PDB file of C-alpha atoms in Angstrom:
ATOM      1  CA  MET A   1       6.500  51.153 -40.764  1.00  0.00           C
ATOM      2  CA  LEU A   2       9.130  48.465 -41.174  1.00  0.00           C
ATOM      3  CA  SER A   3      12.711  49.606 -41.122  1.00  0.00           C
ATOM      4  CA  GLN A   4      15.523  47.811 -42.899  1.00  0.00           C
ATOM      5  CA  PHE A   5      16.779  45.122 -40.587  1.00  0.00           C
ATOM      6  CA  SER A   6      20.080  43.300 -40.439  1.00  0.00           C
ATOM      7  CA  PHE A   7      21.445  40.978 -37.807  1.00  0.00           C
ATOM      8  CA  ASP A   8      24.298  43.302 -36.943  1.00  0.00           C
ATOM      9  CA  TYR A   9      26.589  43.386 -33.927  1.00  0.00           C
ATOM     10  CA  PHE A  10      24.425  45.809 -31.925  1.00  0.00           C
ATOM     11  CA  PHE A  11      21.278  43.727 -32.399  1.00  0.00           C
ATOM     12  CA  TRP A  12      22.993  40.614 -31.071  1.00  0.00           C
ATOM     13  CA  ILE A  13      24.429  42.512 -28.111  1.00  0.00           C
ATOM     14  CA  VAL A  14      20.938  43.649 -27.086  1.00  0.00           C
ATOM     15  CA  ALA A  15      19.390  40.245 -27.884  1.00  0.00           C
ATOM     16  CA  LEU A  16      22.019  38.429 -25.828  1.00  0.00           C
ATOM     17  CA  GLY A  17      21.449  40.717 -22.841  1.00  0.00           C
ATOM     18  CA  THR A  18      17.656  40.454 -22.914  1.00  0.00           C
ATOM     19  CA  MET A  19      17.682  36.685 -23.508  1.00  0.00           C
ATOM     20  CA  VAL A  20      20.014  36.005 -20.584  1.00  0.00           C
ATOM     21  CA  LEU A  21      17.913  38.341 -18.426  1.00  0.00           C
ATOM     22  CA  GLY A  22      14.722  36.623 -19.605  1.00  0.00           C
ATOM     23  CA  PHE A  23      16.029  33.156 -18.760  1.00  0.00           C
ATOM     24  CA  THR A  24      17.273  34.139 -15.300  1.00  0.00           C
ATOM     25  CA  SER A  25      14.142  36.159 -14.493  1.00  0.00           C
ATOM     26  CA  GLY A  26      11.913  33.241 -15.459  1.00  0.00           C
ATOM     27  CA  LEU A  27      13.939  30.832 -13.345  1.00  0.00           C
ATOM     28  CA  ILE A  28      14.050  32.986 -10.203  1.00  0.00           C
ATOM     29  CA  GLY A  29      10.498  34.262 -10.644  1.00  0.00           C
ATOM     30  CA  THR A  30       9.102  30.785 -10.014  1.00  0.00           C
ATOM     31  CA  SER A  31       9.825  31.222  -6.303  1.00  0.00           C
ATOM     32  CA  LEU A  32       7.747  34.428  -6.193  1.00  0.00           C
ATOM     33  CA  VAL A  33       4.812  32.745  -7.938  1.00  0.00           C
ATOM     34  CA  LEU A  34       4.908  29.582  -5.822  1.00  0.00           C
ATOM     35  CA  GLU A  35       5.153  31.621  -2.609  1.00  0.00           C
ATOM     36  CA  LYS A  36       2.291  33.836  -3.878  1.00  0.00           C
ATOM     37  CA  GLN A  37       4.586  36.868  -3.576  1.00  0.00           C
ATOM     38  CA  SER A  38       4.220  38.253  -7.116  1.00  0.00           C
ATOM     39  CA  GLN A  39       3.161  41.659  -5.789  1.00  0.00           C
ATOM     40  CA  LEU A  40       6.296  41.786  -3.655  1.00  0.00           C
ATOM     41  CA  GLY A  41       8.387  41.627  -6.828  1.00  0.00           C
ATOM     42  CA  ASP A  42       6.436  44.560  -8.241  1.00  0.00           C
ATOM     43  CA  ALA A  43       6.866  46.599  -5.054  1.00  0.00           C
ATOM     44  CA  ILE A  44      10.611  45.990  -4.852  1.00  0.00           C
ATOM     45  CA  GLY A  45      10.986  46.618  -8.581  1.00  0.00           C
ATOM     46  CA  HIS A  46       9.646  50.132  -8.043  1.00  0.00           C
ATOM     47  CA  ALA A  47      11.455  50.602  -4.729  1.00  0.00           C
ATOM     48  CA  VAL A  48      14.959  50.178  -6.161  1.00  0.00           C
ATOM     49  CA  TYR A  49      14.675  53.269  -8.392  1.00  0.00           C
ATOM     50  CA  PRO A  50      15.565  55.842  -5.674  1.00  0.00           C
ATOM     51  CA  GLY A  51      18.597  53.682  -4.890  1.00  0.00           C
ATOM     52  CA  VAL A  52      19.824  54.249  -8.441  1.00  0.00           C
ATOM     53  CA  ILE A  53      19.343  58.024  -8.181  1.00  0.00           C
ATOM     54  CA  ILE A  54      20.918  58.383  -4.723  1.00  0.00           C
ATOM     55  CA  THR A  55      23.934  56.321  -5.795  1.00  0.00           C
ATOM     56  CA  PHE A  56      24.309  58.580  -8.833  1.00  0.00           C
ATOM     57  CA  MET A  57      24.100  61.671  -6.613  1.00  0.00           C
ATOM     58  CA  LEU A  58      26.750  60.312  -4.242  1.00  0.00           C
ATOM     59  CA  PHE A  59      29.263  59.049  -6.798  1.00  0.00           C
ATOM     60  CA  GLN A  60      28.232  61.120  -9.852  1.00  0.00           C
ATOM     61  CA  THR A  61      28.690  58.190 -12.198  1.00  0.00           C
ATOM     62  CA  ARG A  62      26.407  56.164 -14.440  1.00  0.00           C
ATOM     63  CA  ASN A  63      28.519  53.030 -14.097  1.00  0.00           C
ATOM     64  CA  THR A  64      25.936  50.243 -14.108  1.00  0.00           C
ATOM     65  CA  ALA A  65      27.752  48.093 -11.540  1.00  0.00           C
ATOM     66  CA  ILE A  66      27.897  50.949  -9.013  1.00  0.00           C
ATOM     67  CA  LEU A  67      24.248  51.883  -9.564  1.00  0.00           C
ATOM     68  CA  LEU A  68      23.334  48.197  -9.124  1.00  0.00           C
ATOM     69  CA  VAL A  69      24.701  48.263  -5.573  1.00  0.00           C
ATOM     70  CA  GLY A  70      22.475  51.216  -4.681  1.00  0.00           C
ATOM     71  CA  ALA A  71      19.466  49.483  -6.231  1.00  0.00           C
ATOM     72  CA  VAL A  72      20.036  46.302  -4.205  1.00  0.00           C
ATOM     73  CA  VAL A  73      20.520  48.262  -0.966  1.00  0.00           C
ATOM     74  CA  PHE A  74      17.240  50.145  -1.441  1.00  0.00           C
ATOM     75  CA  GLY A  75      15.473  46.920  -2.357  1.00  0.00           C
ATOM     76  CA  LEU A  76      16.595  45.437   0.956  1.00  0.00           C
ATOM     77  CA  ILE A  77      15.495  48.583   2.803  1.00  0.00           C
ATOM     78  CA  ALA A  78      12.065  48.420   1.158  1.00  0.00           C
ATOM     79  CA  PHE A  79      11.679  44.733   2.045  1.00  0.00           C
ATOM     80  CA  SER A  80      12.697  45.418   5.665  1.00  0.00           C
ATOM     81  CA  ILE A  81      10.119  48.208   5.944  1.00  0.00           C
ATOM     82  CA  ILE A  82       7.427  45.918   4.505  1.00  0.00           C
ATOM     83  CA  GLN A  83       8.271  43.223   7.054  1.00  0.00           C
ATOM     84  CA  LEU A  84       8.312  45.705   9.964  1.00  0.00           C
ATOM     85  CA  ILE A  85       4.899  47.116   9.045  1.00  0.00           C
ATOM     86  CA  ARG A  86       3.504  43.575   8.715  1.00  0.00           C
ATOM     87  CA  ARG A  87       4.873  42.611  12.123  1.00  0.00           C
ATOM     88  CA  TYR A  88       3.648  45.604  14.104  1.00  0.00           C
ATOM     89  CA  THR A  89       0.376  46.482  12.359  1.00  0.00           C
ATOM     90  CA  ASP A  90      -2.763  44.755  11.136  1.00  0.00           C
ATOM     91  CA  PHE A  91      -2.735  46.450   7.724  1.00  0.00           C
ATOM     92  CA  PRO A  92      -3.572  44.183   4.757  1.00  0.00           C
ATOM     93  CA  TYR A  93      -0.442  42.935   3.000  1.00  0.00           C
ATOM     94  CA  GLU A  94      -1.556  44.354  -0.370  1.00  0.00           C
ATOM     95  CA  SER A  95      -2.012  47.801   1.194  1.00  0.00           C
ATOM     96  CA  ILE A  96       1.478  47.696   2.706  1.00  0.00           C
ATOM     97  CA  LEU A  97       2.995  46.772  -0.653  1.00  0.00           C
ATOM     98  CA  ALA A  98       1.091  49.559  -2.409  1.00  0.00           C
ATOM     99  CA  LEU A  99       2.201  52.081   0.221  1.00  0.00           C
ATOM    100  CA  VAL A 100       5.888  51.141   0.008  1.00  0.00           C
ATOM    101  CA  LEU A 101       5.799  50.921  -3.795  1.00  0.00           C
ATOM    102  CA  SER A 102       4.289  54.377  -4.259  1.00  0.00           C
ATOM    103  CA  ALA A 103       6.412  55.996  -1.536  1.00  0.00           C
ATOM    104  CA  PHE A 104       9.757  54.711  -2.810  1.00  0.00           C
ATOM    105  CA  PHE A 105       8.973  55.276  -6.482  1.00  0.00           C
ATOM    106  CA  SER A 106       7.761  58.818  -5.762  1.00  0.00           C
ATOM    107  CA  LEU A 107      10.997  59.445  -3.858  1.00  0.00           C
ATOM    108  CA  GLY A 108      12.943  58.284  -6.904  1.00  0.00           C
ATOM    109  CA  LEU A 109      11.048  60.635  -9.220  1.00  0.00           C
ATOM    110  CA  LEU A 110      11.499  63.511  -6.768  1.00  0.00           C
ATOM    111  CA  LEU A 111      15.249  62.910  -6.537  1.00  0.00           C
ATOM    112  CA  TYR A 112      15.516  62.710 -10.326  1.00  0.00           C
ATOM    113  CA  ASN A 113      13.907  66.158 -10.548  1.00  0.00           C
ATOM    114  CA  VAL A 114      16.453  67.413  -7.995  1.00  0.00           C
ATOM    115  CA  VAL A 115      19.281  66.071 -10.169  1.00  0.00           C
ATOM    116  CA  GLN A 116      17.807  67.747 -13.255  1.00  0.00           C
ATOM    117  CA  ARG A 117      17.581  71.152 -11.573  1.00  0.00           C
ATOM    118  CA  ASN A 118      20.775  71.121  -9.504  1.00  0.00           C
ATOM    119  CA  PRO A 119      23.804  72.784 -11.199  1.00  0.00           C
ATOM    120  CA  GLN A 120      26.077  70.449  -9.237  1.00  0.00           C
ATOM    121  CA  PHE A 121      25.077  67.553 -11.501  1.00  0.00           C
ATOM    122  CA  GLN A 122      25.088  69.422 -14.812  1.00  0.00           C
ATOM    123  CA  THR A 123      28.681  68.387 -15.516  1.00  0.00           C
ATOM    124  CA  VAL A 124      27.723  64.700 -15.292  1.00  0.00           C
ATOM    125  CA  ASN A 125      25.623  62.960 -17.939  1.00  0.00           C
ATOM    126  CA  PHE A 126      22.421  62.127 -16.070  1.00  0.00           C
ATOM    127  CA  ALA A 127      20.172  61.864 -19.142  1.00  0.00           C
ATOM    128  CA  GLY A 128      20.050  58.061 -19.041  1.00  0.00           C
ATOM    129  CA  LEU A 129      18.738  57.897 -15.478  1.00  0.00           C
ATOM    130  CA  ASN A 130      15.131  58.145 -16.639  1.00  0.00           C
ATOM    131  CA  ASN A 131      15.722  54.975 -18.686  1.00  0.00           C
ATOM    132  CA  TYR A 132      15.606  53.046 -15.421  1.00  0.00           C
ATOM    133  CA  ILE A 133      11.870  53.817 -15.187  1.00  0.00           C
ATOM    134  CA  MET A 134      10.677  52.232 -18.444  1.00  0.00           C
ATOM    135  CA  GLY A 135      13.925  50.654 -19.633  1.00  0.00           C
ATOM    136  CA  GLN A 136      15.899  51.277 -22.792  1.00  0.00           C
ATOM    137  CA  ALA A 137      17.254  47.922 -23.919  1.00  0.00           C
ATOM    138  CA  ALA A 138      18.094  49.253 -27.378  1.00  0.00           C
ATOM    139  CA  PHE A 139      20.940  51.268 -25.820  1.00  0.00           C
ATOM    140  CA  LEU A 140      22.514  48.422 -23.865  1.00  0.00           C
ATOM    141  CA  MET A 141      26.295  48.418 -24.226  1.00  0.00           C
ATOM    142  CA  TRP A 142      28.551  45.378 -24.029  1.00  0.00           C
ATOM    143  CA  SER A 143      29.574  46.396 -20.495  1.00  0.00           C
ATOM    144  CA  ASP A 144      25.889  46.321 -19.446  1.00  0.00           C
ATOM    145  CA  VAL A 145      25.316  42.940 -21.085  1.00  0.00           C
ATOM    146  CA  ARG A 146      28.478  41.564 -19.498  1.00  0.00           C
ATOM    147  CA  LEU A 147      27.165  42.592 -16.066  1.00  0.00           C
ATOM    148  CA  ILE A 148      23.819  40.903 -16.802  1.00  0.00           C
ATOM    149  CA  ILE A 149      25.665  37.719 -17.787  1.00  0.00           C
ATOM    150  CA  ILE A 150      27.933  37.743 -14.718  1.00  0.00           C
ATOM    151  CA  VAL A 151      25.064  38.310 -12.273  1.00  0.00           C
ATOM    152  CA  SER A 152      22.896  35.732 -14.054  1.00  0.00           C
ATOM    153  CA  VAL A 153      25.618  33.069 -13.985  1.00  0.00           C
ATOM    154  CA  VAL A 154      26.153  33.630 -10.253  1.00  0.00           C
ATOM    155  CA  VAL A 155      22.416  33.622  -9.476  1.00  0.00           C
ATOM    156  CA  VAL A 156      21.656  30.508 -11.558  1.00  0.00           C
ATOM    157  CA  ALA A 157      24.703  28.670 -10.169  1.00  0.00           C
ATOM    158  CA  VAL A 158      23.692  29.373  -6.557  1.00  0.00           C
ATOM    159  CA  PHE A 159      20.077  28.447  -7.311  1.00  0.00           C
ATOM    160  CA  MET A 160      21.054  25.112  -8.902  1.00  0.00           C
ATOM    161  CA  LEU A 161      23.523  24.362  -6.118  1.00  0.00           C
ATOM    162  CA  LEU A 162      20.800  24.809  -3.497  1.00  0.00           C
ATOM    163  CA  TYR A 163      17.993  23.418  -5.672  1.00  0.00           C
ATOM    164  CA  PRO A 164      17.086  20.469  -3.366  1.00  0.00           C
ATOM    165  CA  LYS A 165      16.823  22.751  -0.325  1.00  0.00           C
ATOM    166  CA  ILE A 166      14.907  25.432  -2.234  1.00  0.00           C
ATOM    167  CA  LYS A 167      12.465  22.827  -3.552  1.00  0.00           C
ATOM    168  CA  LEU A 168      11.823  21.474  -0.062  1.00  0.00           C
ATOM    169  CA  TYR A 169      11.400  25.000   1.320  1.00  0.00           C
ATOM    170  CA  LEU A 170       8.850  25.921  -1.369  1.00  0.00           C
ATOM    171  CA  PHE A 171       6.761  22.741  -1.200  1.00  0.00           C
ATOM    172  CA  ASP A 172       7.158  21.461   2.370  1.00  0.00           C
ATOM    173  CA  SER A 173       8.723  24.088   4.618  1.00  0.00           C
ATOM    174  CA  ILE A 174       7.772  22.233   7.822  1.00  0.00           C
ATOM    175  CA  PHE A 175       9.582  19.069   6.744  1.00  0.00           C
ATOM    176  CA  ALA A 176      12.509  21.177   5.509  1.00  0.00           C
ATOM    177  CA  GLN A 177      12.835  22.701   8.953  1.00  0.00           C
ATOM    178  CA  THR A 178      12.671  19.341  10.708  1.00  0.00           C
ATOM    179  CA  ILE A 179      15.652  18.033   8.704  1.00  0.00           C
ATOM    180  CA  GLY A 180      17.747  21.086   9.550  1.00  0.00           C
ATOM    181  CA  ILE A 181      17.160  23.442   6.619  1.00  0.00           C
ATOM    182  CA  ASN A 182      17.142  27.085   7.698  1.00  0.00           C
ATOM    183  CA  ASN A 183      13.952  28.325   6.028  1.00  0.00           C
ATOM    184  CA  GLN A 184      14.592  31.955   6.894  1.00  0.00           C
ATOM    185  CA  TRP A 185      18.037  31.797   5.320  1.00  0.00           C
ATOM    186  CA  ILE A 186      16.638  30.231   2.125  1.00  0.00           C
ATOM    187  CA  SER A 187      13.890  32.880   2.014  1.00  0.00           C
ATOM    188  CA  HIS A 188      16.391  35.719   2.356  1.00  0.00           C
ATOM    189  CA  LEU A 189      18.672  34.171  -0.253  1.00  0.00           C
ATOM    190  CA  LEU A 190      15.800  33.905  -2.756  1.00  0.00           C
ATOM    191  CA  LEU A 191      14.955  37.543  -2.053  1.00  0.00           C
ATOM    192  CA  LEU A 192      18.563  38.584  -2.656  1.00  0.00           C
ATOM    193  CA  MET A 193      18.657  36.680  -5.954  1.00  0.00           C
ATOM    194  CA  CYS A 194      15.414  38.356  -7.050  1.00  0.00           C
ATOM    195  CA  LEU A 195      16.872  41.724  -6.080  1.00  0.00           C
ATOM    196  CA  LEU A 196      20.010  41.127  -8.136  1.00  0.00           C
ATOM    197  CA  VAL A 197      17.937  40.162 -11.183  1.00  0.00           C
ATOM    198  CA  ILE A 198      15.705  43.211 -10.714  1.00  0.00           C
ATOM    199  CA  ALA A 199      18.725  45.500 -10.383  1.00  0.00           C
ATOM    200  CA  VAL A 200      20.504  44.304 -13.542  1.00  0.00           C
ATOM    201  CA  GLY A 201      17.220  44.282 -15.462  1.00  0.00           C
ATOM    202  CA  LEU A 202      16.287  47.896 -14.726  1.00  0.00           C
ATOM    203  CA  GLN A 203      18.194  49.375 -17.646  1.00  0.00           C
ATOM    204  CA  ALA A 204      16.695  46.874 -20.086  1.00  0.00           C
ATOM    205  CA  VAL A 205      13.071  46.716 -18.915  1.00  0.00           C
ATOM    206  CA  GLY A 206      12.684  49.447 -16.298  1.00  0.00           C
ATOM    207  CA  ALA A 207      11.325  49.627 -12.754  1.00  0.00           C
ATOM    208  CA  LYS A 208       7.703  49.592 -13.921  1.00  0.00           C
ATOM    209  CA  LEU A 209       7.940  46.399 -15.972  1.00  0.00           C
ATOM    210  CA  ILE A 210      10.662  44.273 -14.372  1.00  0.00           C
ATOM    211  CA  SER A 211       8.181  42.362 -12.189  1.00  0.00           C
ATOM    212  CA  SER A 212       6.491  41.057 -15.363  1.00  0.00           C
ATOM    213  CA  MET A 213       9.810  39.508 -16.415  1.00  0.00           C
ATOM    214  CA  LEU A 214       9.830  37.607 -13.121  1.00  0.00           C
ATOM    215  CA  VAL A 215       6.188  36.586 -12.902  1.00  0.00           C
ATOM    216  CA  ALA A 216       4.838  36.028 -16.441  1.00  0.00           C
ATOM    217  CA  PRO A 217       7.208  33.183 -17.468  1.00  0.00           C
ATOM    218  CA  ALA A 218       6.514  31.331 -14.214  1.00  0.00           C
ATOM    219  CA  ILE A 219       2.738  31.707 -14.611  1.00  0.00           C
ATOM    220  CA  ALA A 220       2.979  30.406 -18.181  1.00  0.00           C
ATOM    221  CA  ALA A 221       5.163  27.454 -17.187  1.00  0.00           C
ATOM    222  CA  GLN A 222       2.831  26.540 -14.328  1.00  0.00           C
ATOM    223  CA  GLN A 223       0.047  25.852 -16.849  1.00  0.00           C
ATOM    224  CA  TRP A 224       2.015  23.092 -18.585  1.00  0.00           C
ATOM    225  CA  THR A 225       3.436  20.898 -15.834  1.00  0.00           C
ATOM    226  CA  GLN A 226       3.152  19.812 -12.209  1.00  0.00           C
ATOM    227  CA  SER A 227       6.878  19.085 -11.977  1.00  0.00           C
ATOM    228  CA  TYR A 228       8.912  21.863 -10.366  1.00  0.00           C
ATOM    229  CA  GLY A 229      12.007  20.942 -12.364  1.00  0.00           C
ATOM    230  CA  LYS A 230      10.108  21.144 -15.658  1.00  0.00           C
ATOM    231  CA  MET A 231       8.465  24.372 -14.513  1.00  0.00           C
ATOM    232  CA  LEU A 232      11.901  25.929 -13.964  1.00  0.00           C
ATOM    233  CA  GLY A 233      13.069  24.899 -17.426  1.00  0.00           C
ATOM    234  CA  LEU A 234       9.893  26.088 -19.147  1.00  0.00           C
ATOM    235  CA  ALA A 235       9.911  29.421 -17.301  1.00  0.00           C
ATOM    236  CA  GLY A 236      13.507  30.027 -18.352  1.00  0.00           C
ATOM    237  CA  VAL A 237      12.775  29.087 -21.974  1.00  0.00           C
ATOM    238  CA  PHE A 238       9.608  31.220 -22.101  1.00  0.00           C
ATOM    239  CA  GLY A 239      11.522  34.203 -20.719  1.00  0.00           C
ATOM    240  CA  MET A 240      14.370  33.727 -23.181  1.00  0.00           C
ATOM    241  CA  VAL A 241      12.156  33.188 -26.246  1.00  0.00           C
ATOM    242  CA  ALA A 242       9.916  36.158 -25.407  1.00  0.00           C
ATOM    243  CA  SER A 243      12.985  38.349 -24.942  1.00  0.00           C
ATOM    244  CA  PHE A 244      14.357  37.399 -28.358  1.00  0.00           C
ATOM    245  CA  ILE A 245      11.011  37.881 -30.112  1.00  0.00           C
ATOM    246  CA  GLY A 246      10.434  41.203 -28.338  1.00  0.00           C
ATOM    247  CA  THR A 247      13.920  42.426 -29.243  1.00  0.00           C
ATOM    248  CA  LEU A 248      13.448  41.307 -32.854  1.00  0.00           C
ATOM    249  CA  LEU A 249      10.048  43.004 -33.202  1.00  0.00           C
ATOM    250  CA  SER A 250      11.228  46.244 -31.608  1.00  0.00           C
ATOM    251  CA  THR A 251      14.169  46.297 -34.023  1.00  0.00           C
ATOM    252  CA  THR A 252      12.144  45.623 -37.162  1.00  0.00           C
ATOM    253  CA  ILE A 253       9.233  47.934 -36.319  1.00  0.00           C
ATOM    254  CA  SER A 254       9.943  51.642 -36.017  1.00  0.00           C
ATOM    255  CA  ASN A 255       9.299  53.539 -32.772  1.00  0.00           C
ATOM    256  CA  ILE A 256       8.702  50.435 -30.649  1.00  0.00           C
ATOM    257  CA  ALA A 257      10.514  50.183 -27.300  1.00  0.00           C
ATOM    258  CA  THR A 258      12.230  46.869 -26.587  1.00  0.00           C
ATOM    259  CA  GLY A 259      11.305  46.443 -22.906  1.00  0.00           C
ATOM    260  CA  PRO A 260       7.546  46.949 -23.302  1.00  0.00           C
ATOM    261  CA  MET A 261       7.526  44.740 -26.412  1.00  0.00           C
ATOM    262  CA  ILE A 262       9.210  41.915 -24.480  1.00  0.00           C
ATOM    263  CA  VAL A 263       6.582  42.227 -21.738  1.00  0.00           C
ATOM    264  CA  VAL A 264       3.774  42.207 -24.341  1.00  0.00           C
ATOM    265  CA  VAL A 265       5.149  38.974 -25.840  1.00  0.00           C
ATOM    266  CA  LEU A 266       5.548  37.455 -22.357  1.00  0.00           C
ATOM    267  CA  THR A 267       1.981  38.398 -21.471  1.00  0.00           C
ATOM    268  CA  ALA A 268       0.725  36.816 -24.706  1.00  0.00           C
ATOM    269  CA  ILE A 269       2.584  33.580 -23.884  1.00  0.00           C
ATOM    270  CA  ALA A 270       1.150  33.604 -20.346  1.00  0.00           C
ATOM    271  CA  LEU A 271      -2.418  34.188 -21.583  1.00  0.00           C
ATOM    272  CA  LEU A 272      -2.154  31.485 -24.256  1.00  0.00           C
ATOM    273  CA  SER A 273      -0.781  29.090 -21.640  1.00  0.00           C
ATOM    274  CA  LEU A 274      -3.614  29.936 -19.241  1.00  0.00           C
ATOM    275  CA  VAL A 275      -6.101  28.945 -21.955  1.00  0.00           C
ATOM    276  CA  PHE A 276      -4.395  26.128 -23.876  1.00  0.00           C
ATOM    277  CA  GLY A 277      -1.894  24.705 -21.358  1.00  0.00           C
ATOM    278  CA  THR A 278      -2.271  21.136 -20.100  1.00  0.00           C
ATOM    279  CA  LYS A 279      -3.370  22.639 -16.774  1.00  0.00           C
ATOM    280  CA  GLY A 280      -5.090  25.625 -18.377  1.00  0.00           C
ATOM    281  CA  ILE A 281      -8.737  26.679 -18.584  1.00  0.00           C
ATOM    282  CA  LEU A 282      -9.540  24.681 -21.729  1.00  0.00           C
ATOM    283  CA  ALA A 283      -7.951  21.482 -20.411  1.00  0.00           C
ATOM    284  CA  ASP A 284      -9.833  21.881 -17.137  1.00  0.00           C
ATOM    285  CA  LYS A 285     -13.141  22.342 -18.984  1.00  0.00           C
ATOM    286  CA  LEU A 286     -12.482  19.281 -21.168  1.00  0.00           C
ATOM    287  CA  TYR A 287     -11.566  17.198 -18.116  1.00  0.00           C
ATOM    288  CA  THR A 288     -14.723  18.313 -16.284  1.00  0.00           C
ATOM    289  CA  SER A 289     -16.905  17.539 -19.324  1.00  0.00           C
ATOM    290  CA  HIS A 290     -15.291  14.113 -19.771  1.00  0.00           C
ATOM    291  CA  LYS A 291     -15.831  13.349 -16.084  1.00  0.00           C
ATOM    292  CA  GLU A 292     -19.520  14.264 -16.310  1.00  0.00           C
ATOM    293  CA  VAL A 293     -19.978  12.136 -19.446  1.00  0.00           C
ATOM    294  CA  SER A 294     -18.276   9.171 -17.733  1.00  0.00           C
ATOM    295  CA  ARG A 295     -20.857   9.297 -14.972  1.00  0.00           C
TER     296      ARG A 295
END
């Protein structure tokens, strides 16, 4: 059922936050897709949740900036554990990611139950902590949006500043190393930028869906161009447009959550691009048919 809609202050606050997050996620997510590390984004997205809860337990505050620090720290811990298991075992990479994802996320849920049942935390408002699981963009405050903007500006600025080195690392890491680029440093920096985007996006989209914000725009953009620069721009635009449409639809339609709606719109854009993009399935079929006819 449609509710009466007006472009009021609160709508634009939420729309601004999700659009900035969508643009930055799309931009940074291209590195995950090109490195074939999309599942890593999903694993770390789930792994940061216990960091939020533990930080709340230690400082007894729901200040987003403080909780962000805990999320980033636990994301780094999860990544380190993944790398250690890969180095010292022969387990398949997908199995390691699934193990770390489920273990960390389960720890987060367990700790949240501890907070709910412990009288020590009853004096502090912990009700919003479960929003970090599925997201609750509709309740974003200006302080939350401001943090998203600040982190996004820093991340995008660093990314653009190091764009030539990042491009070389992603497409020709051997040559990058021969001309003095520290590939490991670039890799860790990209991971840190992804972690920051994941952390600030938790409240809007949630731990379960944040990886889609990183991966879907990049997948969609990849179907339209072979140029990395154009791919970055398209991924950012797709993320931003989907975020606005998702926010608009969730506002106009009753009982629809903003985060999941944004992901649904992003998925639709990705699927349409996979079919109708200039590098998509349909274009490939037409090219193959034309080639056979030419023979």
